[in-house]
Tab-separated table of C-alpha atoms in Angstrom:
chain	number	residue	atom	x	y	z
A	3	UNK	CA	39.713	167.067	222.782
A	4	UNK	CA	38.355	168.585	226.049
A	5	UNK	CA	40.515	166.558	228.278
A	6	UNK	CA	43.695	166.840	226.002
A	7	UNK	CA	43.458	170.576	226.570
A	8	UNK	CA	42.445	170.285	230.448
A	9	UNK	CA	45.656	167.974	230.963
A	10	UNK	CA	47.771	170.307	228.940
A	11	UNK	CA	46.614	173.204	230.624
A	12	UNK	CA	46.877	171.315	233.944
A	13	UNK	CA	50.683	170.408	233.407
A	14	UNK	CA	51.652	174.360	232.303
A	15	UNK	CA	50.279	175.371	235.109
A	16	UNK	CA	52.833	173.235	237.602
A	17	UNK	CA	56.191	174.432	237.682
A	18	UNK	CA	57.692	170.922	238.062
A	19	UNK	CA	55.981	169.964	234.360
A	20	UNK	CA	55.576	172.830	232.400
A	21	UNK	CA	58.265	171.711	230.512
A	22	UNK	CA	56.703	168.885	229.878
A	23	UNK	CA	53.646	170.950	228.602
A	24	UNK	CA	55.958	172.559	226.931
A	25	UNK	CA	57.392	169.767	224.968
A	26	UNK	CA	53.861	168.162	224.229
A	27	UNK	CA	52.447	171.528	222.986
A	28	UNK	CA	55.977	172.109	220.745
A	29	UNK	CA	55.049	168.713	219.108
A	30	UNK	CA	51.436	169.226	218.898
A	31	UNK	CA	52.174	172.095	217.090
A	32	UNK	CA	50.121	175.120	217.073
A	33	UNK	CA	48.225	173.790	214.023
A	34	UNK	CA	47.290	170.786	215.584
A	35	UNK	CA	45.965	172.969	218.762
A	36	UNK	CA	43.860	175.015	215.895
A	37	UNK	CA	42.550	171.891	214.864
A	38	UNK	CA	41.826	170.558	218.400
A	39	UNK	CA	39.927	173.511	219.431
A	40	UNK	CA	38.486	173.548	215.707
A	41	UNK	CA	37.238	169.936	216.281
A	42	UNK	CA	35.809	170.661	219.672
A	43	UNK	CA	33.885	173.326	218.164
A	44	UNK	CA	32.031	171.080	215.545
A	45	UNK	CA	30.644	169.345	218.746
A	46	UNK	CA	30.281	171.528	221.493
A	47	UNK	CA	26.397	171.664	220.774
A	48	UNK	CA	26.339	167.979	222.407
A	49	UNK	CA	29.136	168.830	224.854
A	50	UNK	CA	28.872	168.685	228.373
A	51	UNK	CA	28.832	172.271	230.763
A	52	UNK	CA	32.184	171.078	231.841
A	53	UNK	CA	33.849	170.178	228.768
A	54	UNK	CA	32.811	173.389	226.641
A	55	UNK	CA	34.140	175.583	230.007
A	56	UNK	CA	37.084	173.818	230.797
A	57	UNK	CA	38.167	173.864	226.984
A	58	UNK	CA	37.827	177.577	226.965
A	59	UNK	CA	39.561	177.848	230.393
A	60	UNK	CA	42.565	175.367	228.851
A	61	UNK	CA	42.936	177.818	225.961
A	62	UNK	CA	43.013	180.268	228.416
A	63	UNK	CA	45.780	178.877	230.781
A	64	UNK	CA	47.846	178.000	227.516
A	65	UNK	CA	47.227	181.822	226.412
A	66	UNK	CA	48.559	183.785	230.011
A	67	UNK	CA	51.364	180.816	230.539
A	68	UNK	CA	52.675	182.148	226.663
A	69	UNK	CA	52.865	177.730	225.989
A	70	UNK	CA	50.903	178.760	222.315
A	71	UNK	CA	53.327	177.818	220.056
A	72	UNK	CA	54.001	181.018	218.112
A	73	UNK	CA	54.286	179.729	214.573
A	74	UNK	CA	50.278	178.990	214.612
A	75	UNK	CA	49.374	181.377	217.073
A	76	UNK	CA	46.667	183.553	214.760
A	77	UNK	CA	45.320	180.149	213.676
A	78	UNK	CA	44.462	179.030	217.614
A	79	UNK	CA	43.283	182.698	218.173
A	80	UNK	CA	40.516	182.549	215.309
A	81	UNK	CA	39.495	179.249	216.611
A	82	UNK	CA	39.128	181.220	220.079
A	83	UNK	CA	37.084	184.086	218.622
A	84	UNK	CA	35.164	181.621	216.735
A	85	UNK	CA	34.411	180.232	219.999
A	86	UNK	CA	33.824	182.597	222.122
A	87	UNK	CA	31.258	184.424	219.496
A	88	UNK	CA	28.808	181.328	220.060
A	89	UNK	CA	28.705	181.697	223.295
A	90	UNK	CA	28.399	179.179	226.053
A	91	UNK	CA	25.963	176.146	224.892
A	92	UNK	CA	22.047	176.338	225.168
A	93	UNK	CA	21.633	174.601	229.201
A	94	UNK	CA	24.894	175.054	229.902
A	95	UNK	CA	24.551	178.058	232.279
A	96	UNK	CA	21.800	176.554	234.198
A	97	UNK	CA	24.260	173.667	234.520
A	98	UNK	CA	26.666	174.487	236.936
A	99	UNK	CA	27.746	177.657	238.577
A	100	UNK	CA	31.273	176.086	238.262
A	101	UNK	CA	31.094	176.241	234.376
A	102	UNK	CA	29.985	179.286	234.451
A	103	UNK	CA	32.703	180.720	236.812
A	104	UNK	CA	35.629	178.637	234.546
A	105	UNK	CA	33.671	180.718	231.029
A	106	UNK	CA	34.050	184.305	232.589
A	107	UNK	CA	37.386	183.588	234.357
A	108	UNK	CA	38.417	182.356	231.048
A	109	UNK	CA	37.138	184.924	228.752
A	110	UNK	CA	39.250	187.488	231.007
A	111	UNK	CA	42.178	186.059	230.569
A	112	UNK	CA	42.105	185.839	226.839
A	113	UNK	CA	41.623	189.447	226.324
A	114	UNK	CA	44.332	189.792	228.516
A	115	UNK	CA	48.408	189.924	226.848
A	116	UNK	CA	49.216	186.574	227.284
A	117	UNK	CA	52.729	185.821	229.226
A	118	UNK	CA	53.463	189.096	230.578
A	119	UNK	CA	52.850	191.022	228.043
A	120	UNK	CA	54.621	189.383	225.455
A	121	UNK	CA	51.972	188.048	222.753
A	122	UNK	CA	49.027	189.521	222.061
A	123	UNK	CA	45.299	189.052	223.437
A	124	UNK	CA	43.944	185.952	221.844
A	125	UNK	CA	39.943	186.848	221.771
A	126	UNK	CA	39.160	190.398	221.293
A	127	UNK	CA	37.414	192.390	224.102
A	128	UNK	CA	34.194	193.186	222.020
A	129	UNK	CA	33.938	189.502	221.573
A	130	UNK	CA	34.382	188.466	225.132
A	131	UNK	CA	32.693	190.999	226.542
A	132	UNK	CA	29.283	190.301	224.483
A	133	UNK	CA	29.625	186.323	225.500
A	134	UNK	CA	30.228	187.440	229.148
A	135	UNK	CA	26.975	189.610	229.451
A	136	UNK	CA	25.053	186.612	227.212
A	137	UNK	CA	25.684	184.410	230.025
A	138	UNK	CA	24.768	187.299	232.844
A	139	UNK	CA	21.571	187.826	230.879
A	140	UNK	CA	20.689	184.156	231.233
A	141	UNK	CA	17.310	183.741	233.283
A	142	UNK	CA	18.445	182.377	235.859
A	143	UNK	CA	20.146	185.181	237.267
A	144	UNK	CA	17.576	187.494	235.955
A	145	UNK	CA	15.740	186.097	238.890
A	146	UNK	CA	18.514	186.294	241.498
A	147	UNK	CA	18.841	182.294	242.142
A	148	UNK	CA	21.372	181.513	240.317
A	149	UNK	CA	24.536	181.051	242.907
A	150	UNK	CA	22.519	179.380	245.845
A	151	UNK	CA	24.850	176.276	245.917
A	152	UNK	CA	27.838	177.901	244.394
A	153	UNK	CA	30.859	178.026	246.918
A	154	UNK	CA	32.772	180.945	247.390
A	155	UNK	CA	35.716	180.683	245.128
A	156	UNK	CA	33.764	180.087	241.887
A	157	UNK	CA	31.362	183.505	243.149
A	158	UNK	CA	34.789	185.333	243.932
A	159	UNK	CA	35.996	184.387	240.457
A	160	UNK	CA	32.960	185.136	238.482
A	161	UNK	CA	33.075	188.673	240.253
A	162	UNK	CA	36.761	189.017	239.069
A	163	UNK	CA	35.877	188.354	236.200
A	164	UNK	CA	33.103	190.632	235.361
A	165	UNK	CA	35.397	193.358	236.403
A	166	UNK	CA	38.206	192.601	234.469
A	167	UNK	CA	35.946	192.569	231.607
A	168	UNK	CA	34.588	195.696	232.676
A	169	UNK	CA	30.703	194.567	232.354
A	170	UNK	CA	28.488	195.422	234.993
A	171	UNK	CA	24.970	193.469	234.414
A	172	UNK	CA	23.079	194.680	237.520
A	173	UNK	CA	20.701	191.461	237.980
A	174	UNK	CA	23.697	188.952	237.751
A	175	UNK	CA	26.001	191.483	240.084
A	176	UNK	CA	23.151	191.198	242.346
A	177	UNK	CA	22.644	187.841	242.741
A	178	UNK	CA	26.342	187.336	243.494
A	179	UNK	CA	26.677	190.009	246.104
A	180	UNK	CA	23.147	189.105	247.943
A	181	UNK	CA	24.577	185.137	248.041
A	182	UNK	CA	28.040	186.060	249.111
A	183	UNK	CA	26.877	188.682	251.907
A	184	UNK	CA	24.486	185.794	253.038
A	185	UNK	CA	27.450	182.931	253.316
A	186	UNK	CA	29.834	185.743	254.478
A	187	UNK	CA	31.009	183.608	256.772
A	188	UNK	CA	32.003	181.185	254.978
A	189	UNK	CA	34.580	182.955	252.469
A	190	UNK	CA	38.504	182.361	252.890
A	191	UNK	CA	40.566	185.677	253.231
A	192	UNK	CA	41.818	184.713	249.424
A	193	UNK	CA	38.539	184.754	248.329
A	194	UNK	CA	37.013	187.859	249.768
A	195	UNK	CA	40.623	189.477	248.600
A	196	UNK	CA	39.514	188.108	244.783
């Protein structure tokens, strides 16, 4: 199911096969994304990091490009909620700092109105913003180690995100701005604009 979603989210994204994505997601039918994200859910306690991020992120992509189909749109949001209320798996934000950038980056976009403006958020900020500050809350960050390794973009995005979500959790804020002011040099001018 993860990689389903990734691909489908991968070919809206490109202009030159979004209608493609288009076509698969028309004959997929929104039901049968419910039931993809519903089936992913009854596993995602022996998922890996990546998969349980980059479904989220998928959903997300499919959300903002408006490729939901609209028919079974409040069915794929519930399964969304649903998801986003557990949270990101026990281990997975000690994981990767990639996973955890793709879960906030995510969770922004699906409070967000999904193809400019024209359908409605598809996870509701309370919801979103309680899974984003579980994850900022982890230990890990508590401690201010948590983005040694982590390159720029996925620190950039994480930032983004927590501001788009509005949540300000000083330790994890801190950790992010100590790392990035200490690889400085290293950032892109698109990240240090994100």
């Amino acid at each position: 199911a993860a990689n389903v979603l990734w691909a489908l989210a991968k070919l809206a994204q490109q202009p030159c096969t979004a209608q493609a994505a288009a076509q698969a997601l028309q004959q997929l039918g929104a039901g049968g994304l419910a039931a993809l994200l519903g089936r992913f859910g009854a596993t995602i306690d022996s998922a890996k990091p990546q998969e349980a991020a980059n479904v989220l992120w998928a959903a997300s992509v499919l959300h903002e490009q408006g490729a939901i189909p609209a028919a079974g749109r409040a069915g794929v949001a519930e399964q969304l909620e649903w998801f986003a209320q557990g949270g990101m798996p026990a281990g997975m934000v000690a994981a990767a700092d990639q996973s955890v950038s793709n879960w906030l980056l995510a969770l922004a976009r699906l409070v967000g109105p999904g193809q400019g403006g024209a359908q409605p958020p598809a996870v509701r900020e309370g919801t979103a913003r309680a899974s984003a500050v579980a994850v900022m809350q982890h230990p890990l960050f508590a401690k201010q180690r948590g983005w040694p390794d982590a390159k720029p973009q996925r620190m950039a995005n994480s930032m983004r995100a927590a501001a788009q979500l509005g949540v300000l959790h000083e330790p994890f804020v801190a950790a992010l701005a100590d790392e990035a002011l200490r690889r400085l040099a290293a950032f892109k001018p698109q990240e240090l604009a994100n």
